[in-house]
Tab-separated table of C-alpha atoms in Angstrom:
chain	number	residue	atom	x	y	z
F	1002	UNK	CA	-6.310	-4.506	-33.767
F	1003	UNK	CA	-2.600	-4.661	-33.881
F	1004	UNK	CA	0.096	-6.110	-31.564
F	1005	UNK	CA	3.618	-4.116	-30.458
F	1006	UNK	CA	5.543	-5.287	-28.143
F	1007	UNK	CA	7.608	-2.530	-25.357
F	1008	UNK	CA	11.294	-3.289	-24.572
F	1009	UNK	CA	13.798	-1.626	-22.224
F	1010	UNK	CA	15.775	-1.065	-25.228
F	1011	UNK	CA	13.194	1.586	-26.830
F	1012	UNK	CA	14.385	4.414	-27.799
F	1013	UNK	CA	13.348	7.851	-25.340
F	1014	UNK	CA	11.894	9.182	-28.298
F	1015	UNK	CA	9.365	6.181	-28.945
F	1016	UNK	CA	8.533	5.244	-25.369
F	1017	UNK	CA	7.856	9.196	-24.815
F	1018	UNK	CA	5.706	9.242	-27.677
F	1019	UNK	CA	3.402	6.192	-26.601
F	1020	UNK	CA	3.789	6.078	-23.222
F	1021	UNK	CA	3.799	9.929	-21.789
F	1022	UNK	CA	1.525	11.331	-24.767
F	1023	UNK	CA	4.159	13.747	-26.591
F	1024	UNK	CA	1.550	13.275	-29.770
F	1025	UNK	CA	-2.431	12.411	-28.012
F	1026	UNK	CA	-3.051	8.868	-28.312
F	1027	UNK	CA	-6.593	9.472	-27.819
F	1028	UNK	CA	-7.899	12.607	-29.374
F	1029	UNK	CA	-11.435	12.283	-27.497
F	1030	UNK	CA	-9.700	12.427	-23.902
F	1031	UNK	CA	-11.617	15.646	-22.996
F	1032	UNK	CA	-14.863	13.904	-23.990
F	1033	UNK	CA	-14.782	10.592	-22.103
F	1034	UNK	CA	-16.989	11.790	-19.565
F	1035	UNK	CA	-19.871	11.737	-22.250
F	1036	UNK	CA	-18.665	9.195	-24.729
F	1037	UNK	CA	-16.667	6.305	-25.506
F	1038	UNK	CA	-12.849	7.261	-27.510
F	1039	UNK	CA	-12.660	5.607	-30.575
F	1040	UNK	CA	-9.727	3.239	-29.385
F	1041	UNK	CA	-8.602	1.895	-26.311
F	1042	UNK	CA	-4.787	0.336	-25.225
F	1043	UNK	CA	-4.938	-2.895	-23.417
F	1044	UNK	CA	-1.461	-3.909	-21.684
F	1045	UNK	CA	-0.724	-7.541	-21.367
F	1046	UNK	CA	3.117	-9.044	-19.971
F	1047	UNK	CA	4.461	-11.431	-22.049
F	1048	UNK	CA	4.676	-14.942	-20.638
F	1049	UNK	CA	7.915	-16.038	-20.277
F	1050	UNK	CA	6.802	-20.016	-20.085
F	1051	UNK	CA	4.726	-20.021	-22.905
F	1052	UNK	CA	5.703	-18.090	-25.817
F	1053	UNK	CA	2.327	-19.355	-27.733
F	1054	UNK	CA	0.590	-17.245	-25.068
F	1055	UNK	CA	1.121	-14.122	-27.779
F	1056	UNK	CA	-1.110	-15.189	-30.042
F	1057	UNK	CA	-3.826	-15.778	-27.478
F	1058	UNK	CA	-3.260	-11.925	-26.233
F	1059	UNK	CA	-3.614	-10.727	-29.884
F	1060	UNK	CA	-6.928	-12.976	-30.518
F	1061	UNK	CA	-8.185	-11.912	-26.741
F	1062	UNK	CA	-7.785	-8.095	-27.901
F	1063	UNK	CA	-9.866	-8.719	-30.917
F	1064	UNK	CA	-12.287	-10.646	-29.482
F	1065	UNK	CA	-12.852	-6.648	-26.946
F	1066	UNK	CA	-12.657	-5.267	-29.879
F	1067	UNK	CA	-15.723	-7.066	-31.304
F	1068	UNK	CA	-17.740	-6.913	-28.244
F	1069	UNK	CA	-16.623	-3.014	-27.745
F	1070	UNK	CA	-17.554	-2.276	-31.032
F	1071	UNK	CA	-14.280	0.117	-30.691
F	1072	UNK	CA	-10.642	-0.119	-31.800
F	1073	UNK	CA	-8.515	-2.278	-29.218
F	1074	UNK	CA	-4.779	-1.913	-29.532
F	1075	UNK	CA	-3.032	-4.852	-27.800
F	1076	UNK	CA	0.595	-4.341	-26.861
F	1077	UNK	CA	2.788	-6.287	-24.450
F	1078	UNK	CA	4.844	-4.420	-21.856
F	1079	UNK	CA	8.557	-5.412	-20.617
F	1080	UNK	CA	7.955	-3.663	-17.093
F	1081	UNK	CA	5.124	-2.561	-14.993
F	1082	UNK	CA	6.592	0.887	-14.254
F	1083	UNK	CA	6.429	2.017	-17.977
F	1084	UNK	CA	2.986	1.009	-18.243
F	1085	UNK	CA	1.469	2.421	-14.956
F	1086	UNK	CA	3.058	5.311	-16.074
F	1087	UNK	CA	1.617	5.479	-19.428
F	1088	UNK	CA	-1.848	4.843	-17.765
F	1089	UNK	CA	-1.492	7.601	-15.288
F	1090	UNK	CA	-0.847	9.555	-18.736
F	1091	UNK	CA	-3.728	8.543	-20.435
F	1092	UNK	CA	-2.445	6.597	-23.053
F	1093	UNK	CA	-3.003	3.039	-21.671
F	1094	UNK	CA	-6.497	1.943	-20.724
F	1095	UNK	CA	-6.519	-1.603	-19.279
F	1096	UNK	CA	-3.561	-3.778	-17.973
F	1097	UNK	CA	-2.392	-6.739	-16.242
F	1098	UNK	CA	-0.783	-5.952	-12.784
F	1099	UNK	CA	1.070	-7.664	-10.285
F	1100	UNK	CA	-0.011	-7.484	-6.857
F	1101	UNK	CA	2.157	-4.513	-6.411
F	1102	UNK	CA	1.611	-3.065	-8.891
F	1103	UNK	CA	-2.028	-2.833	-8.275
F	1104	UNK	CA	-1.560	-0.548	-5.452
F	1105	UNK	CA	0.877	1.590	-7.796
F	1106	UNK	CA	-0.780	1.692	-10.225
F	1107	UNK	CA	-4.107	2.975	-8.342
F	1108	UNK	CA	-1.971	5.799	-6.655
F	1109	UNK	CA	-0.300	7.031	-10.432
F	1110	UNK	CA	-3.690	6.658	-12.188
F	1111	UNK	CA	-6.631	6.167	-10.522
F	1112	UNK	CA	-7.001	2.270	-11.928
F	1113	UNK	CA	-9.675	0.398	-10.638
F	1114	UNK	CA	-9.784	-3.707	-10.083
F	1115	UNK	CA	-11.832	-5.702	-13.272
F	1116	UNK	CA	-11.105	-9.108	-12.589
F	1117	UNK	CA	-8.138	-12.043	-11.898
F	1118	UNK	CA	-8.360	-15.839	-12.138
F	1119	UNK	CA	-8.479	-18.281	-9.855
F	1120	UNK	CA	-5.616	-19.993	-9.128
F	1121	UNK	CA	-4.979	-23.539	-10.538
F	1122	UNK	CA	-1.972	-23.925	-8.296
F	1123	UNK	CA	-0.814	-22.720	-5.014
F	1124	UNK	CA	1.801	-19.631	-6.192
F	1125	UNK	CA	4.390	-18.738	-3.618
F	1126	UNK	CA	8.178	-18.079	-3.385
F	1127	UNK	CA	10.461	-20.789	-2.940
F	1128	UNK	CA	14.001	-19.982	-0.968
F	1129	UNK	CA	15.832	-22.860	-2.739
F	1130	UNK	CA	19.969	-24.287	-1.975
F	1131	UNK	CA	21.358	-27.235	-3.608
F	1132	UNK	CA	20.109	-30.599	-2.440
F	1133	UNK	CA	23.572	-31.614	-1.380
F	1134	UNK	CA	23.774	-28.373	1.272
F	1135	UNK	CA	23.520	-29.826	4.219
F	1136	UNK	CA	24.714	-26.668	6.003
F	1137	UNK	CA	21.827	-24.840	4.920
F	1138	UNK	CA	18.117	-26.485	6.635
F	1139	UNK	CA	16.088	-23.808	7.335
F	1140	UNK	CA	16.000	-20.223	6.899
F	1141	UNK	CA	18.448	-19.286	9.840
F	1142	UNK	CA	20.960	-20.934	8.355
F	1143	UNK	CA	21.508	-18.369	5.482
F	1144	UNK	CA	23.266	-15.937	7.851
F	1145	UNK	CA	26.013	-15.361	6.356
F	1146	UNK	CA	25.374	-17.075	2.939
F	1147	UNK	CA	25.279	-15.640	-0.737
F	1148	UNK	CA	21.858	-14.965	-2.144
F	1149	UNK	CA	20.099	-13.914	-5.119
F	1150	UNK	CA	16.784	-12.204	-5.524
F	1151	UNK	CA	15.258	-11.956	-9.065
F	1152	UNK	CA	13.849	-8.266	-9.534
F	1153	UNK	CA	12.755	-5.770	-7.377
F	1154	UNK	CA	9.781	-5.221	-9.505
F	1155	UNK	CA	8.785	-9.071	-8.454
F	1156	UNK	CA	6.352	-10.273	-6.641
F	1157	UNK	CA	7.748	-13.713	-5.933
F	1158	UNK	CA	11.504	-13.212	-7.040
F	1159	UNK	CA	11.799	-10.013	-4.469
F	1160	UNK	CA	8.905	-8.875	-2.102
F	1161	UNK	CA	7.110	-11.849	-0.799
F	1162	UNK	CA	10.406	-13.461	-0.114
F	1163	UNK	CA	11.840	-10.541	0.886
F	1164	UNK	CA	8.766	-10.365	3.584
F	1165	UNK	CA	9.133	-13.600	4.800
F	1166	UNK	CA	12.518	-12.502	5.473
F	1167	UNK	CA	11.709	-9.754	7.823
F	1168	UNK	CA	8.928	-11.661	9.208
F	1169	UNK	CA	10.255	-14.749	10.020
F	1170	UNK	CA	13.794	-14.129	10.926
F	1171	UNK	CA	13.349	-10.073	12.770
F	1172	UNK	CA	14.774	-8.543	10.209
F	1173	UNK	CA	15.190	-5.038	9.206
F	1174	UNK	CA	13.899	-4.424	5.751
F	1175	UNK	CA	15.854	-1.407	5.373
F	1176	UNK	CA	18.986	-3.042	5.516
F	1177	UNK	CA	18.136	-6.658	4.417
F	1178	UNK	CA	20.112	-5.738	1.201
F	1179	UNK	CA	23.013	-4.933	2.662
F	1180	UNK	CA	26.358	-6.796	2.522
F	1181	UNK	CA	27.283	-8.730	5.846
F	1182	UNK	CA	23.665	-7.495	8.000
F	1183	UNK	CA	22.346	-10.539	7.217
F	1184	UNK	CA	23.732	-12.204	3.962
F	1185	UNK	CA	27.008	-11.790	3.131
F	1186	UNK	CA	25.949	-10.535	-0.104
F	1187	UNK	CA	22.491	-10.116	-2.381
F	1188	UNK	CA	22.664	-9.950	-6.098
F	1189	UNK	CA	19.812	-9.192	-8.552
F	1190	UNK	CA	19.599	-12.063	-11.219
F	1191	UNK	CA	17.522	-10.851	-13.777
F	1192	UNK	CA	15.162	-13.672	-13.931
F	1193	UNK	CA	14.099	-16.692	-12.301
F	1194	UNK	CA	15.479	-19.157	-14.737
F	1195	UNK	CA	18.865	-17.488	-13.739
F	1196	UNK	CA	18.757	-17.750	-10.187
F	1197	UNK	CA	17.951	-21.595	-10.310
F	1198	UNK	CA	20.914	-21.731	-12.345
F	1199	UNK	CA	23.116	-19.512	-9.939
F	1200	UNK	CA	22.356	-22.063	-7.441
F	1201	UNK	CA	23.277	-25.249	-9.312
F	1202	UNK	CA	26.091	-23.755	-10.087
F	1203	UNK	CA	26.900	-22.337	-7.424
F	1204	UNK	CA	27.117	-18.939	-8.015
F	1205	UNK	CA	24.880	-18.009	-5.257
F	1206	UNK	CA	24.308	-20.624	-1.732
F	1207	UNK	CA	20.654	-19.619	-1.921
F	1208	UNK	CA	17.968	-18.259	-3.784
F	1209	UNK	CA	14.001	-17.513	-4.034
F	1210	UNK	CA	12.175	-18.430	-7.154
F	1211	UNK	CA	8.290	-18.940	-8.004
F	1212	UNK	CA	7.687	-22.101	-6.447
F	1213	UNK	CA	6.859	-23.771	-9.951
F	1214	UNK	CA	9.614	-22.649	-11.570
F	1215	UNK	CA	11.957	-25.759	-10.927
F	1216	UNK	CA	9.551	-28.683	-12.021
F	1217	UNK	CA	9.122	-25.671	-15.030
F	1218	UNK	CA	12.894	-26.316	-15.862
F	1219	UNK	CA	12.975	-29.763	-15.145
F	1220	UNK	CA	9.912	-30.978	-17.514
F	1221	UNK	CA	11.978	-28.700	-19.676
F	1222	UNK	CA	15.367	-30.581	-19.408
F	1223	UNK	CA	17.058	-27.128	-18.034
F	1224	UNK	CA	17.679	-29.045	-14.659
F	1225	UNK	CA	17.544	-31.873	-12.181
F	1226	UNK	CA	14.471	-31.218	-9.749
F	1227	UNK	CA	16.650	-33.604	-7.460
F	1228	UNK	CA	19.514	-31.222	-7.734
F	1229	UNK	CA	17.600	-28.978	-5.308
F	1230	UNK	CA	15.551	-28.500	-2.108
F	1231	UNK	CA	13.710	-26.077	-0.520
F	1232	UNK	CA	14.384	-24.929	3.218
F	1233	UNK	CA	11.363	-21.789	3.033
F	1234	UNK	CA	8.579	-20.428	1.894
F	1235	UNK	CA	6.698	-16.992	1.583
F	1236	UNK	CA	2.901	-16.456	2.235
F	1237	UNK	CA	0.457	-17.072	-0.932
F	1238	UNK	CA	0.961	-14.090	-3.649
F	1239	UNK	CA	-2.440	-13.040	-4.962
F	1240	UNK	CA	-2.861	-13.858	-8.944
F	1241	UNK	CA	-2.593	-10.879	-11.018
F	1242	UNK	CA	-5.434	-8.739	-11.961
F	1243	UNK	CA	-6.892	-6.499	-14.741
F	1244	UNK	CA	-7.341	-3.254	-13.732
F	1245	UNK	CA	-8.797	-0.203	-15.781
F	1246	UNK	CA	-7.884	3.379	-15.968
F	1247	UNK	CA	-10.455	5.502	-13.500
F	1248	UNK	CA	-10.998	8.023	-15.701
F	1249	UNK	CA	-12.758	5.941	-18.567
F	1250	UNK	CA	-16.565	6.314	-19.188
F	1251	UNK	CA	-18.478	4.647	-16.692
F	1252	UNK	CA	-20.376	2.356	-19.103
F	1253	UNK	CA	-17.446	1.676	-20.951
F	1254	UNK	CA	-15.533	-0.100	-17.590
F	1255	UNK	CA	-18.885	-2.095	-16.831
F	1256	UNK	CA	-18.888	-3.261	-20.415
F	1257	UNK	CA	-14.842	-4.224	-20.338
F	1258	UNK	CA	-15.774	-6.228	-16.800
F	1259	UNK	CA	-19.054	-7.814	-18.781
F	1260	UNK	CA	-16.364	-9.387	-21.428
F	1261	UNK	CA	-13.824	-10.559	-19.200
F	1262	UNK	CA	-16.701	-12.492	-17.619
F	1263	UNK	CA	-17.823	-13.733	-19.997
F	1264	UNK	CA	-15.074	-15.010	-22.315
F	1265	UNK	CA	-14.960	-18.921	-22.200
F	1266	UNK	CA	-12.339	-19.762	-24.471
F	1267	UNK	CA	-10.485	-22.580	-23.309
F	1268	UNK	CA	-7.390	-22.579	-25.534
F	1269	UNK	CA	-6.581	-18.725	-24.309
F	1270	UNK	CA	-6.769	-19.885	-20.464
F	1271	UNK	CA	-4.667	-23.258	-20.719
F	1272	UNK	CA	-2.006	-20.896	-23.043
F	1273	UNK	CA	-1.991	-17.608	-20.767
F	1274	UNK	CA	-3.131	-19.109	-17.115
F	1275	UNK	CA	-2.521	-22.938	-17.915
F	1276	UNK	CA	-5.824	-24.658	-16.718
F	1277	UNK	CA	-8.832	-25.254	-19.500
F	1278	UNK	CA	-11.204	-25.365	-17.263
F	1279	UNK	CA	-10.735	-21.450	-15.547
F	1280	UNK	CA	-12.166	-18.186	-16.357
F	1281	UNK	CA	-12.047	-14.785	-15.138
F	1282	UNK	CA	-13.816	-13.554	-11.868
F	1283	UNK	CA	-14.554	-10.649	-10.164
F	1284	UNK	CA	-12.200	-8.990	-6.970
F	1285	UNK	CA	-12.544	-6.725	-4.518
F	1286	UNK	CA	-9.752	-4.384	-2.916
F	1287	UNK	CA	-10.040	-7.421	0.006
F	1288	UNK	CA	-8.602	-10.351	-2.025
F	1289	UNK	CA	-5.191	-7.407	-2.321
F	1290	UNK	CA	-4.816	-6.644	1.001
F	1291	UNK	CA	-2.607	-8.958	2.140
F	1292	UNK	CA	-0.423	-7.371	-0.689
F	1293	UNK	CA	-0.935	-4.260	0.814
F	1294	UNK	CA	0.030	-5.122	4.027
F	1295	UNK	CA	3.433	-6.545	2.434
F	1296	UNK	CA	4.111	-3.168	1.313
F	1297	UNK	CA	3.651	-1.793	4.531
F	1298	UNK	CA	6.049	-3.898	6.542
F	1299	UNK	CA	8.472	-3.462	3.756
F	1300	UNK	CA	8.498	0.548	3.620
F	1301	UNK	CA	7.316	0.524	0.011
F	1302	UNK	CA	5.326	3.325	-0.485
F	1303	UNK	CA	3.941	5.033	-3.929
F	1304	UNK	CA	3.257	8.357	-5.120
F	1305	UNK	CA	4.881	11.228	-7.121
């Protein structure tokens, strides 16, 4: 079992090779109706809080490996959207998704839920100004205002905030984007990190971030939790899930699901999910629909 990490920066050559299949990256594709391929891809995202979380990922994908009995290749992926689409090719097996990209993901490649964890804290977006704001109170008051959303790829640095936008205030989420319809303007920061920093600097009036992120930064020295309050919130993002392609054997999925149960090692869930004490446990298309129902009210819709 090896470890390779995906960047933007790949060339088209490399991430059309592994990704789309250009050269077969599993040469017993026709036969996984009847048997198991000798190797399959599992797709983690690296973990921008806790870089020690990569060796955990590589010792995870040998520990499915073992229990398989078959090859596991463990690589980490910079972007959903690359990986759904190298699972709708084929060439990736099982992957961590986002809420969204759950619902993407089973509409590109037939991928079906495995498992998620629990969650050890309450994970929603934050719309955050600077403490000493005291034109900005509540939500209404950022008519008008600069803003910055993290990625439209995120769950909590784009579409749950972005929802509680259209929910809360009556807006349209067609044009929420838009210069002077409701902020005066909306940047993209990159990262959540960046948008706290935006706002202590001033760069932007207001911003959402993963609720955590700002006692993150502050046990980290990055910032003054002090420095900042928060005047919003967004509904409760689902945890991310596993998900596996459709098309794998039968037998092989229910023996993937059987690990993930069953691993108890405490060291990978405090590095990866931070909390000893969790483990991995079955979902149900249920625990997602709220995310689906997100989608909906934002227009986001998947296919081709």
């Amino acid at each position: 079992m090896k470890t390779r990490r995906f960047t933007k920066w790949l060339s088209t050559l490399c991430v059309c090779s592994i990704l789309f299949g250009c050269a077969s990256a599993n040469p017993d594709s026709e036969k996984q109706d009847t048997q198991w391929p000798k190797k399959i891809v599992l797709v983690q995202m690296p973990n921008e809080n806790n870089p020690a979380a990569d060796s955990q990922h590589e010792k995870f994908g040998q520990a499915l490996s073992e229990y398989l009995g078959i090859e596991v290749e463990a690589m980490e992926a910079s972007e959903y959207t690359a990986a759904i689409e190298g699972m709708a090719g084929g060439n990736i097996d099982v992957m961590l998704v986002s809420p969204m990209s759950y619902f993407q993901a089973k509409e590109r490649a037939g991928a079906e839920l495995l498992v998620s964890t629990p969650m050890s804290a309450e994970y929603v977006s934050a719309f955050i100004v600077r403490s000493d704001r005291d034109d900005i109170t509540g939500m209404e008051d950022l008519r008008g205002k600069t803003f910055a959303f993290v990625d439209q790829a995120s769950s909590s640095g784009y579409l749950y905030p972005k929802a509680a936008l259209v929910k809360q205030l009556n807006l349209d989420p067609d044009q929420l984007e838009s210069s002077d319809y409701f902020f005066k303007t909306v940047a993209f920061s990159g990262s959540h990190t960046t948008s706290v920093s935006g706002v202590q600097m001033g760069d932007y009036d207001a911003a959402c971030v993963a609720k955590s992120i700002i006692a993150q930064m502050a046990e980290a020295g990055a910032v003054n939790a002090e420095d900042f309050k928060i005047i919003g919130s967004s509904d409760i993002i689902p945890n991310p899930a596993y998900v596996a392609r459709g098309s794998l054997p039968e037998d092989l999925k229910a023996k993937i699901k059987a690990f993930f149960l069953s691993y108890k090692d405490a060291d990978y869930f405090e590095a990866v999910h931070g909390n000893r004490d969790i483990r991995f446990v079955e979902v149900t298309e249920d625990d997602y629909q709220p995310a689906k129902e997100m989608l909906d009210l934002l227009h986001i819709e998947f296919g081709d």
